[in-house]
Coordinates of C-alpha atoms and ligand atoms in Angstrom, one line a residue:
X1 CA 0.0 0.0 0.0
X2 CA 0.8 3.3 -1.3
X3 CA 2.0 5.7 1.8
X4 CA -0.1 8.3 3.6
X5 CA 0.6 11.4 5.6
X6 CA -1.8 13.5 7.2
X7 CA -1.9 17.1 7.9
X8 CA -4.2 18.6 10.4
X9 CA -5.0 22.4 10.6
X10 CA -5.2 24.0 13.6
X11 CA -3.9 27.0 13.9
X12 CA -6.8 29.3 14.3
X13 CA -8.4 30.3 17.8
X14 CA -12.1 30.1 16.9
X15 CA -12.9 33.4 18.0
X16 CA -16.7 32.9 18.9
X17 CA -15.3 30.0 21.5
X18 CA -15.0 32.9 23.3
X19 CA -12.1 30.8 25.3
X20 CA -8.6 31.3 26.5
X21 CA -7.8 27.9 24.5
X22 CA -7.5 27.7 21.3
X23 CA -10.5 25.9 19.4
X24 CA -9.5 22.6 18.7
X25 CA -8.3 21.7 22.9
X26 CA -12.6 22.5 23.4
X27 CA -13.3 19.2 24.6
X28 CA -16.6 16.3 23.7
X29 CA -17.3 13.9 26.3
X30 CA -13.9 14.6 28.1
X31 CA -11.8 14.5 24.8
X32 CA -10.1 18.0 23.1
X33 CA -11.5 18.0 19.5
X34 CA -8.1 17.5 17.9
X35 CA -7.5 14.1 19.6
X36 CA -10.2 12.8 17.6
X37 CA -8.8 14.0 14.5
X38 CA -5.5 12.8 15.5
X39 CA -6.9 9.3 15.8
X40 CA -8.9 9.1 12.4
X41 CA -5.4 10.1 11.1
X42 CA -3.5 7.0 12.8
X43 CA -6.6 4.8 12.1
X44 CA -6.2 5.8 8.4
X45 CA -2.3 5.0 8.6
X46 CA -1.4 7.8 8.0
X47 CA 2.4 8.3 8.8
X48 CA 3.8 11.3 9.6
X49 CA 1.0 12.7 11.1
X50 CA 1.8 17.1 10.6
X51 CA -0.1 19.5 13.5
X52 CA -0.4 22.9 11.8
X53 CA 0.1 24.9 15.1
X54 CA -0.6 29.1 16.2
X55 CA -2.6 30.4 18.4
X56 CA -2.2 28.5 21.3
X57 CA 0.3 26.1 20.1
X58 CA 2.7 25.6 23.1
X59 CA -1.5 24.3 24.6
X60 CA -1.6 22.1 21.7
X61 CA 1.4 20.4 22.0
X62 CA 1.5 19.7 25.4
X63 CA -1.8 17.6 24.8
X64 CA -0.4 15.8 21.7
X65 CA 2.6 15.2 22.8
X66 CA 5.1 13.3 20.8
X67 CA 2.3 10.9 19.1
X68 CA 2.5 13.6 16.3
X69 CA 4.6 16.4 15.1
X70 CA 4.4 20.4 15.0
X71 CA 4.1 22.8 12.0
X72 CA 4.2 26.5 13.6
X73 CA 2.3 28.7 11.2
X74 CA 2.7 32.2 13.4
X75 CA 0.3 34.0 11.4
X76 CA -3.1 32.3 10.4
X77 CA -2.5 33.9 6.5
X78 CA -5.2 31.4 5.2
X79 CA -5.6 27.4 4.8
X80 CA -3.1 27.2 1.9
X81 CA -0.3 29.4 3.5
X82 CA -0.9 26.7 6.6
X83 CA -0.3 24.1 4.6
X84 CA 3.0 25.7 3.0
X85 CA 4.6 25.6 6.2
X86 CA 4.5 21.8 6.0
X87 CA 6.4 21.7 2.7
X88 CA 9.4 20.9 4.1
X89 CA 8.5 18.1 6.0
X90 CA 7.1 16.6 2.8
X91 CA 9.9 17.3 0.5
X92 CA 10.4 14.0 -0.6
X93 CA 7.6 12.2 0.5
X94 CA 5.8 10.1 -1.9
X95 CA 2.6 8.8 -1.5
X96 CA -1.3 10.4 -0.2
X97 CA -1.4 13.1 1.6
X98 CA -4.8 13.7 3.7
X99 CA -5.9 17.3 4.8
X100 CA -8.0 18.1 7.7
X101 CA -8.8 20.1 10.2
X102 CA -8.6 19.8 13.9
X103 CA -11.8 20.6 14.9
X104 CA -13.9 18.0 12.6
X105 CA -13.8 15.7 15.7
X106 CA -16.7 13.5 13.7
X107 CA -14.7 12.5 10.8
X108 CA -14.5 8.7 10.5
X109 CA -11.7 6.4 9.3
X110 CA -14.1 4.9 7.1
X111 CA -14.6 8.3 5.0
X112 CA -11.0 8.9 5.3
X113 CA -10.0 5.0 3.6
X114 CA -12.7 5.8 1.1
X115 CA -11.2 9.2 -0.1
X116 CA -8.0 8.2 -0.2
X117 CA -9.1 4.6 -2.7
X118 CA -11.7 7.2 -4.5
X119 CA -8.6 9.3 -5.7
X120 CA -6.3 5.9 -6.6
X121 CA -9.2 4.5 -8.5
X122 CA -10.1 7.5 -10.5
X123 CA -6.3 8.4 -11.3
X124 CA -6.8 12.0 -9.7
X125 CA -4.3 14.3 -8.2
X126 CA -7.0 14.9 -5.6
X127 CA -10.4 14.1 -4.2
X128 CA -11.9 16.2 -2.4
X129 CA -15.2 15.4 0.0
X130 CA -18.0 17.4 -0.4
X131 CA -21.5 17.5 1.0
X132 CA -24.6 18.6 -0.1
X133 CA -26.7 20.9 1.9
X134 CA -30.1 22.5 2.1
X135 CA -28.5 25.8 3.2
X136 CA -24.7 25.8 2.2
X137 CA -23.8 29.4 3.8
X138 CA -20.7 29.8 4.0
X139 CA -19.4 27.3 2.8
X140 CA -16.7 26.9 -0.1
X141 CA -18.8 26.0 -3.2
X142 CA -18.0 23.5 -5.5
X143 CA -17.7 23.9 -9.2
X144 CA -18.0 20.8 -11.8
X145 CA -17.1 20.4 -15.7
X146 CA -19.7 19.4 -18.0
X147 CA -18.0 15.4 -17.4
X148 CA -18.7 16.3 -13.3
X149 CA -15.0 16.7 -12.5
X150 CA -14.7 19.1 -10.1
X151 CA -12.8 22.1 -11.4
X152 CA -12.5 24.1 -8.8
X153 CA -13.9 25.4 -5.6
X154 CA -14.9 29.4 -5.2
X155 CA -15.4 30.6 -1.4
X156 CA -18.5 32.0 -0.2
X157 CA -17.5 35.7 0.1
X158 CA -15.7 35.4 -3.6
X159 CA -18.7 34.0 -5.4
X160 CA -20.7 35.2 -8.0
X161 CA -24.6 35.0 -6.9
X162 CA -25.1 31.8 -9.3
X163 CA -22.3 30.1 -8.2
X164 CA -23.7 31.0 -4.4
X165 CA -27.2 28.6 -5.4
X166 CA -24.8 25.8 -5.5
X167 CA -25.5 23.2 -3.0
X168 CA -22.6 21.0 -3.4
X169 CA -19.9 22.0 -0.7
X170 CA -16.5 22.1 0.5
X171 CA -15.6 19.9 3.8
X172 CA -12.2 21.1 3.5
X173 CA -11.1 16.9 3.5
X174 CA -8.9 16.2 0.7
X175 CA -6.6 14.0 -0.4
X176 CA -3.8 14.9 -2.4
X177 CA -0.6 13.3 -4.6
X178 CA 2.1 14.8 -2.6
X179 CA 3.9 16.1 -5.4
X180 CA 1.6 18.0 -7.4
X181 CA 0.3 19.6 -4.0
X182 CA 3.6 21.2 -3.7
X183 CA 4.2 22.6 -6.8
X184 CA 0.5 23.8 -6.9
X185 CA 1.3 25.6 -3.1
X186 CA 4.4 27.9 -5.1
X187 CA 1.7 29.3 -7.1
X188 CA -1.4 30.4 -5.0
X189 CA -2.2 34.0 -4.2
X190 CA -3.8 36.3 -1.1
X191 CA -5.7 38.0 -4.2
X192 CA -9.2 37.4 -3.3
X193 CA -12.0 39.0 -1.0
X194 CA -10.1 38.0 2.5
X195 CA -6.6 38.6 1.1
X196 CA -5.9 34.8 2.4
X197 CA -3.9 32.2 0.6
X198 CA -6.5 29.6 -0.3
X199 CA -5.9 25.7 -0.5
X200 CA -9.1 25.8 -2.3
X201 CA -7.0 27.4 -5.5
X202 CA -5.2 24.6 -5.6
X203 CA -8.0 22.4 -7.1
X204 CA -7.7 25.2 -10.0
X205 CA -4.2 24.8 -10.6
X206 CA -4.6 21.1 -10.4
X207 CA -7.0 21.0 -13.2
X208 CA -5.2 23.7 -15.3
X209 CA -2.4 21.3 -15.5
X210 CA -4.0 18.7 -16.8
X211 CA -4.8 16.7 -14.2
X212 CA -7.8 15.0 -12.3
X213 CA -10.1 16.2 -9.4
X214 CA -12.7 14.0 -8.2
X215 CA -15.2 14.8 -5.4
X216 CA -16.7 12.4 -2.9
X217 CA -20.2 12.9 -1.8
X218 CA -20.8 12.5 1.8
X219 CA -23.9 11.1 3.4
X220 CA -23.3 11.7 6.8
X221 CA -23.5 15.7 7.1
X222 CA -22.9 15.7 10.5
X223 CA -19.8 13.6 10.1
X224 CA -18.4 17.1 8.7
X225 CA -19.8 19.4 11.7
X226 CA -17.3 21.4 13.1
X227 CA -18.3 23.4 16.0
X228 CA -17.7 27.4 16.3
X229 CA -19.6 28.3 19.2
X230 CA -20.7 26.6 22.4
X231 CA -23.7 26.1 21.3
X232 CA -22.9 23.6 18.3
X233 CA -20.2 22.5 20.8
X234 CA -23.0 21.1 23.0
X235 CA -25.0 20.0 19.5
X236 CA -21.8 18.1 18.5
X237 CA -21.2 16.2 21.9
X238 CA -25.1 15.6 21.7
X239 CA -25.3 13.9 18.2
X240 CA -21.3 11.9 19.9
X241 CA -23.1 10.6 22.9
X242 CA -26.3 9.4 20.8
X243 CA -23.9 7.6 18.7
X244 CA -22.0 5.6 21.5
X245 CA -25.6 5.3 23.4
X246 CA -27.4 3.7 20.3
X247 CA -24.0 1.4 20.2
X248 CA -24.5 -0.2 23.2
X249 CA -28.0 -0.6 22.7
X250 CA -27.4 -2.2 20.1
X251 CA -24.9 -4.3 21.8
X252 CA -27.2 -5.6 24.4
X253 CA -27.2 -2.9 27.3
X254 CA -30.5 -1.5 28.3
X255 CA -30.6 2.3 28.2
X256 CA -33.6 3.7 30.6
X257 CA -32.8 7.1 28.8
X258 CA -30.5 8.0 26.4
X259 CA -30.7 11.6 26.8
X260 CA -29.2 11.4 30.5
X261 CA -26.9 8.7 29.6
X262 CA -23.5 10.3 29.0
X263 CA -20.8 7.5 28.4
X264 CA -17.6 8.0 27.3
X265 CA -15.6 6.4 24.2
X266 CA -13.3 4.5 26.0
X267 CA -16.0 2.7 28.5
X268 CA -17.1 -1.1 27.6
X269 CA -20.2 -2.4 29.0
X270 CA -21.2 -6.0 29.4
X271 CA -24.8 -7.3 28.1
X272 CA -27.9 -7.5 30.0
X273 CA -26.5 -4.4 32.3
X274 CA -29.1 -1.7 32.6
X275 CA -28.3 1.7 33.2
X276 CA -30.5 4.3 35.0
X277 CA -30.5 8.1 34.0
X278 CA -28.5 10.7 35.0
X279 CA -25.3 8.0 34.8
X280 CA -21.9 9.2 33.6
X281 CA -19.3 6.6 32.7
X282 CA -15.8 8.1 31.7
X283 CA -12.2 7.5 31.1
X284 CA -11.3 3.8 31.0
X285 CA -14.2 2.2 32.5
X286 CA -15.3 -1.3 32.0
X287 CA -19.1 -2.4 33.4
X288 CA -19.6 -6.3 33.6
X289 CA -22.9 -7.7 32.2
X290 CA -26.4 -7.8 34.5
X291 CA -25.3 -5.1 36.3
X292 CA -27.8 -2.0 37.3
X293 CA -25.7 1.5 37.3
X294 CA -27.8 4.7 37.8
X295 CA -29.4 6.6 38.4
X296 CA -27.4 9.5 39.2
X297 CA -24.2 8.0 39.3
X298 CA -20.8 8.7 37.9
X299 CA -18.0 5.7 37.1
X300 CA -14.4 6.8 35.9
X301 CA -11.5 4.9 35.7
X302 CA -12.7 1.7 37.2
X303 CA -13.9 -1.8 36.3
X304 CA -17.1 -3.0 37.4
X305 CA -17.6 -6.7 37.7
X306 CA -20.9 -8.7 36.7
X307 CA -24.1 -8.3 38.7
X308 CA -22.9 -5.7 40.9
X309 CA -25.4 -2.4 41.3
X310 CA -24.6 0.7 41.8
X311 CA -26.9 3.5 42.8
X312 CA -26.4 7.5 43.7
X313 CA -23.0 6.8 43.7
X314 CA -19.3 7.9 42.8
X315 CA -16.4 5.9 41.9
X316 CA -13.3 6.5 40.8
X317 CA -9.9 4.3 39.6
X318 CA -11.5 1.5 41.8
X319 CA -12.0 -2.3 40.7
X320 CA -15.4 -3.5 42.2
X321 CA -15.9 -6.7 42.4
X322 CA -19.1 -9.3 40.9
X323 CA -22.0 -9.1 42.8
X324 CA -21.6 -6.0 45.1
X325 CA -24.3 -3.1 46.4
X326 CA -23.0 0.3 46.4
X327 CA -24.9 3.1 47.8
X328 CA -26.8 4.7 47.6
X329 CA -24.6 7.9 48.6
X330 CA -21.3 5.7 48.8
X331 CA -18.1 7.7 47.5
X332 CA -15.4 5.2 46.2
X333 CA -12.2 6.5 45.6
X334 CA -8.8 5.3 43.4
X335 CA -7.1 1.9 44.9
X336 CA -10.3 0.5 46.2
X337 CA -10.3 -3.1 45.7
X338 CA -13.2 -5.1 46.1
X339 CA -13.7 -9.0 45.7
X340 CA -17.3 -10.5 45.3
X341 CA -20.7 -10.0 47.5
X342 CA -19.0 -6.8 49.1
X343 CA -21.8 -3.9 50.0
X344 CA -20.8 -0.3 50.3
X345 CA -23.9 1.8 51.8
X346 CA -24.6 4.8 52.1
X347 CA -22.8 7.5 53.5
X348 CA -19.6 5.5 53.2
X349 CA -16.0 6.9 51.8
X350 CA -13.4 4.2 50.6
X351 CA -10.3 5.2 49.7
X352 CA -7.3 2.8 48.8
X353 CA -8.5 -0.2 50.6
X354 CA -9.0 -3.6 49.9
X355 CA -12.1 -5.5 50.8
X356 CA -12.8 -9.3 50.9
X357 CA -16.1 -11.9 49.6
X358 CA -18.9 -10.7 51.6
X359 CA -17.8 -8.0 53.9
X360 CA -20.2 -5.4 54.2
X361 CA -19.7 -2.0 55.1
X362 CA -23.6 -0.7 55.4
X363 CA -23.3 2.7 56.3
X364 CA -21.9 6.1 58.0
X365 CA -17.8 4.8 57.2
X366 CA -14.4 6.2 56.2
X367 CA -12.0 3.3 55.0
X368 CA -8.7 4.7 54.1
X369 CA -5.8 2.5 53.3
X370 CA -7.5 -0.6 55.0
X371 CA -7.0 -4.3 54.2
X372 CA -10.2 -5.9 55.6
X373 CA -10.9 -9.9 55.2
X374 CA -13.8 -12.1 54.5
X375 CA -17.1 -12.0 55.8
X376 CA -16.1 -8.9 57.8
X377 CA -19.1 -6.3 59.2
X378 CA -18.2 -3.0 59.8
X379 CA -20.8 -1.1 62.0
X380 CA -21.9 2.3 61.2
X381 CA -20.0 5.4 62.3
X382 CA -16.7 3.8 62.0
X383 CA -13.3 5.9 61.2
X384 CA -9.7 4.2 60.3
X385 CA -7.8 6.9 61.7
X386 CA -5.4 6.5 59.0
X387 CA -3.4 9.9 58.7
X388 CA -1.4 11.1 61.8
X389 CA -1.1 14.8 59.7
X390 CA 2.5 13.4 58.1
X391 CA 2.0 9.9 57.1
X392 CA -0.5 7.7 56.1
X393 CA -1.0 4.1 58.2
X394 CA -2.6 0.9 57.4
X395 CA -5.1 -0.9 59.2
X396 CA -5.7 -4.4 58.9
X397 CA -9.0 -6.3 59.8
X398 CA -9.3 -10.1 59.2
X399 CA -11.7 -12.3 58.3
X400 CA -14.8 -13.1 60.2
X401 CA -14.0 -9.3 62.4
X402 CA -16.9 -7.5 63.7
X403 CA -16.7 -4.0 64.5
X404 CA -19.3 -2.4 66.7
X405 CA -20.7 1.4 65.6
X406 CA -18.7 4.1 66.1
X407 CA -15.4 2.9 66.3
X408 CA -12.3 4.4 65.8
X409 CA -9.4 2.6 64.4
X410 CA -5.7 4.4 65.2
X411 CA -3.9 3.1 62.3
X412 CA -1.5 1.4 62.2
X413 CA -3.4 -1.4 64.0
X414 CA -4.4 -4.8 63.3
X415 CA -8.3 -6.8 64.2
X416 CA -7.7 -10.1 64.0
X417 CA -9.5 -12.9 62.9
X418 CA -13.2 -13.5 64.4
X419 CA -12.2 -10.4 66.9
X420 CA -14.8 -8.1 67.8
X421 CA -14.8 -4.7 68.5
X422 CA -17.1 -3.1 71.2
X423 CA -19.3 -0.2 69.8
X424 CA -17.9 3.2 70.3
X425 CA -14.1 1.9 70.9
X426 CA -11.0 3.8 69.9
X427 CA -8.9 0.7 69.2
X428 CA -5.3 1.8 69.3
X429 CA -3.2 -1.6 70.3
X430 CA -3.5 -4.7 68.5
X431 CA -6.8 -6.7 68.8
X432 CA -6.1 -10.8 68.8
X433 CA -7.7 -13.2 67.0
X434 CA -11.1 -14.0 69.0
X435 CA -11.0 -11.3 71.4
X436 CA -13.5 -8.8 72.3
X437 CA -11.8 -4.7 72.5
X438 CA -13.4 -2.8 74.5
X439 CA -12.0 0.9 74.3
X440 CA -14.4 3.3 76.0
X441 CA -15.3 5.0 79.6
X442 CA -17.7 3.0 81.6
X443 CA -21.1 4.2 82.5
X444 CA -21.6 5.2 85.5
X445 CA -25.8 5.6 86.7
X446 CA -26.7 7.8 89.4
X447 CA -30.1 7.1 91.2
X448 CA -29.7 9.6 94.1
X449 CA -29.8 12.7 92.1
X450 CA -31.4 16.1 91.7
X451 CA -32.0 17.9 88.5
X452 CA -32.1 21.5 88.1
X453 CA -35.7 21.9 88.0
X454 CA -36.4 20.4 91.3
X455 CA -33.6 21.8 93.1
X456 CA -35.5 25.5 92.2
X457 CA -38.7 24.2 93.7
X458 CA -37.3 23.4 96.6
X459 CA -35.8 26.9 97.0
X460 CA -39.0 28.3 96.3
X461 CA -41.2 26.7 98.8
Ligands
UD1_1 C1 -12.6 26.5 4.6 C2 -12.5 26.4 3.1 C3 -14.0 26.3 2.6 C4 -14.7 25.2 3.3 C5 -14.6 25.3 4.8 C6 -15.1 24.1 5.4 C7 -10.6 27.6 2.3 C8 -10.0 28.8 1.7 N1 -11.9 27.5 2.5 O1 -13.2 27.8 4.9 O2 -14.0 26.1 1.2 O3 -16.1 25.1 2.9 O4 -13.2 25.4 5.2 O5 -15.2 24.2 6.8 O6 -9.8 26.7 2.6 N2 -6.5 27.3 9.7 C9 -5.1 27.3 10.0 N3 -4.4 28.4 9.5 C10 -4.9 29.4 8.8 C11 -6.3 29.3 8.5 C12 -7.0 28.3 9.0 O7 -4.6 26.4 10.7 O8 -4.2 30.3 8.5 C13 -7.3 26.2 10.2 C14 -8.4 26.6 11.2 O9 -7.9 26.5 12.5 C15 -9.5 25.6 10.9 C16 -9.3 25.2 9.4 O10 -8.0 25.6 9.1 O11 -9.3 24.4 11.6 C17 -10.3 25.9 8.5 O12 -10.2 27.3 8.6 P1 -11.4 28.2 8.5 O13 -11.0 29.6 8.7 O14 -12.5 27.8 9.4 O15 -11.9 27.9 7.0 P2 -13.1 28.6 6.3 O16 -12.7 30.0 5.9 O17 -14.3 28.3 7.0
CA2 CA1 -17.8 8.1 64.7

């Protein structure tokens, strides 16, 4: 197969963003715009992978990274001159080149594969992707032969009012033979109504030489949307979540309502589960199947195993085991462990713990960097008192414990097996296997007393 390259323009700063980032680090579901963009390239094959970078760039960059390389263009002089600036990087390079633009985050691979063989199989020095709309603005219009080669493409503000009734539009996705693209760069001009060099005028030149320009209708328009305000940010992330939701419908996960359902496009999520509204699911999160999530709950980073349920909950870079109750109201935080059967209630915190089959931690409880057995019950109310103001300390409660309400646990310090802990207790020494702990003043009853209010009617009389 033939090489490909991929440039991606994103040097502008999208103005009506209104933002302090440039346009393309705006994010959908979690994600800067570019990053998708950046991963239709790879998914194409496209090697190098060129970031046009301006306003904002040093932003841009430190998202990328090194998964792609940098193009500065310091002044945005128009799509063309943006393009110029990779020159050098191509000199050389034989093969495809794709264009496109960092903030079409819904561009598929599949349009992208189907350019690129549209363009080999038609002999063309280009293809460019156009779509047909009911109202095509602003758009760059396109402009056939009498065979239906495109011949050229005439911007919006430079058209002629006929030319402005065409339908047939611009995406600004092309693919080009490297080769003729840069000689055709050398001879564009700013000489048109925005005084911008256009990589539209290359088509021109192209076909002024002699050679082929095929266009590629579209079906999907919003596969082309590219967001300029906030408003058609939040349209765009709308039409993205739909898209995943409908997947996993599809898939064999019961939605209750897709329009509350926001799920991110990293998350997996067994069959049979069904999820509740007003559920978020982000970052690398993985739900078994038959589980019940929602609603209003939010899952990031974590795995989920099968038939567990979660309700009014939040987790975070914690792996919950099969089978297990959370909440509602339980906060789960990163290096929670759990194994099967475990319930977290509600009102409970969980941070960097792990937690054996069948222990149950109903209600009112902080468990910070605990290891707790099997079959353990902790009562409501109880603290691990795991952080002395400098350093964190472990507690450690074995299998079969049973910890009374209210307890507090002075880490580091160890329950052991089948112990039990009296309710209210402030355990600080070790606790031995089978032992009771009680930690707490005894009561003391006084029969022969007299309260306040009898003591004054005595005075009185
Ligand atoms: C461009 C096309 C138009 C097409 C439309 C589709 C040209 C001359 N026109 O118009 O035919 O219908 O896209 O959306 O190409 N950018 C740079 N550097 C620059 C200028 C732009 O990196 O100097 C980047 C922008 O950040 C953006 C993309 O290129 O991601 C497109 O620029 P934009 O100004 O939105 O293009 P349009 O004028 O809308
Ligand atoms: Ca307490």
């Amino acid at each position: 197969m033939a090489r490909c390259a991929s440039i991606i323009l994103a040097a502008g700063q999208g103005t009506r963003m209104k933002s302090k980032k440039p346009k393309v680090l705006q994010e959908l579901l979690g994600k800067p715009m570019v990053e998708y963009v950046v991963e239709a390239a790879e998914a194409a094959g496209s090697d190098p992978i060129l970031v046009v970078v301006g306003f904002g760039g040093d932003q841009v960059v430190e998202t990328l990274g090194d998964r792609v390389e940098y193009v500065w263009q310091r002044e945005q002089l128009g799509t063309g001159h943006a393009v110029m600036m990779a020159k050098e990087y191509l000199a050389g390079f034989d093969g495809d080149v794709l264009i496109l633009y960092g903030d079409t985050p819904l561009l598929s691979v599949e349009t992208l594969t189907a350019l690129i063989e549209a363009r080999r199989e038609n002999g063309a020095a280009a293809a460019v992707l156009v779509a047909r709309l009911d109202e095509p603005g602003g758009y760059g219009r396109i402009i056939r032969d009498t065979l239906g080669n495109v011949c050229g493409i005439v911007e919006a503000k430079d058209a002629t009012p006929d030319q402005k009734l065409i339908c047939e539009v611009n995406t600004g996705i092309y693919v080009f033979e490297a080769e003729p693209l840069l000689k055709a760069l050398d001879r564009i001009t700013p000489v048109n109504a925005q005084g911008e060099y256009y990589l539209t005028d290359v088509i021109k030149i192209l076909v002024e030489d002699g050679l082929k320009v095929t266009g590629v209708v579209t079906d999907g328009t919003e596969e082309i949307m590219g967001p300029n305000d906030r408003v058609q940010l939040a349209q765009t992330e709308a039409y993205l979540r739909q898209q995943i939701n409908r997947k996993w419908m599809l898939e064999g996960v019961t939605i209750i309502d897709p329009e509350s359902t926001y799920i991110g496009s990293q998350v997996t999520i067994g069959r049979d589960t069904t999820i509740y509204p007003g559920t978020f699911l982000n970052g690398k999160t993985v739900i078994g199947e038959d589980c019940v999530i929602g609603p209003y709950t939010r899952i990031v980073d974590s795995t989920i195993g099968n038939g567990t349920e979660i309700q009014f909950s939040q987790i975070m870079g914690a792996t919950i085991g099969s089978d297990n109750h959370i909440g509602p109201y339980a906060y789960i935080r990163p290096g929670t462990v759990s194994e099967a059967s475990v319930k977290f209630g509600d009102f409970v915190e969980v941070k960097n713990c792990r937690i054996a089959t069948g222990s149950k931690v109903p209600h009112l409880t902080y468990l910070g960097d605990a290891e707790v057995g099997a079959n353990v019950n902790i009562g409501a109310g109880t603290i691990t008192c795991n952080y002395d103001g400098v350093n964190k300390h472990r507690t450690i409660i074995k299998d079969n414990a049973f910890i009374g309400s209210n307890a507090n646990l002075v880490a580091p310090v160890t329950v052991g097996a089948g112990a039990t802990v009296a309710a209210g207790s402030t355990i600080t020494k070790e606790v031995p296997d089978g032992a009771l702990a009680v930690a707490r003043s005894r009561q003391e009853v006084k029969t022969n007393w007299c309260s306040p209010k009898e003591r004054l009617k005595k005075t009185d009389n």
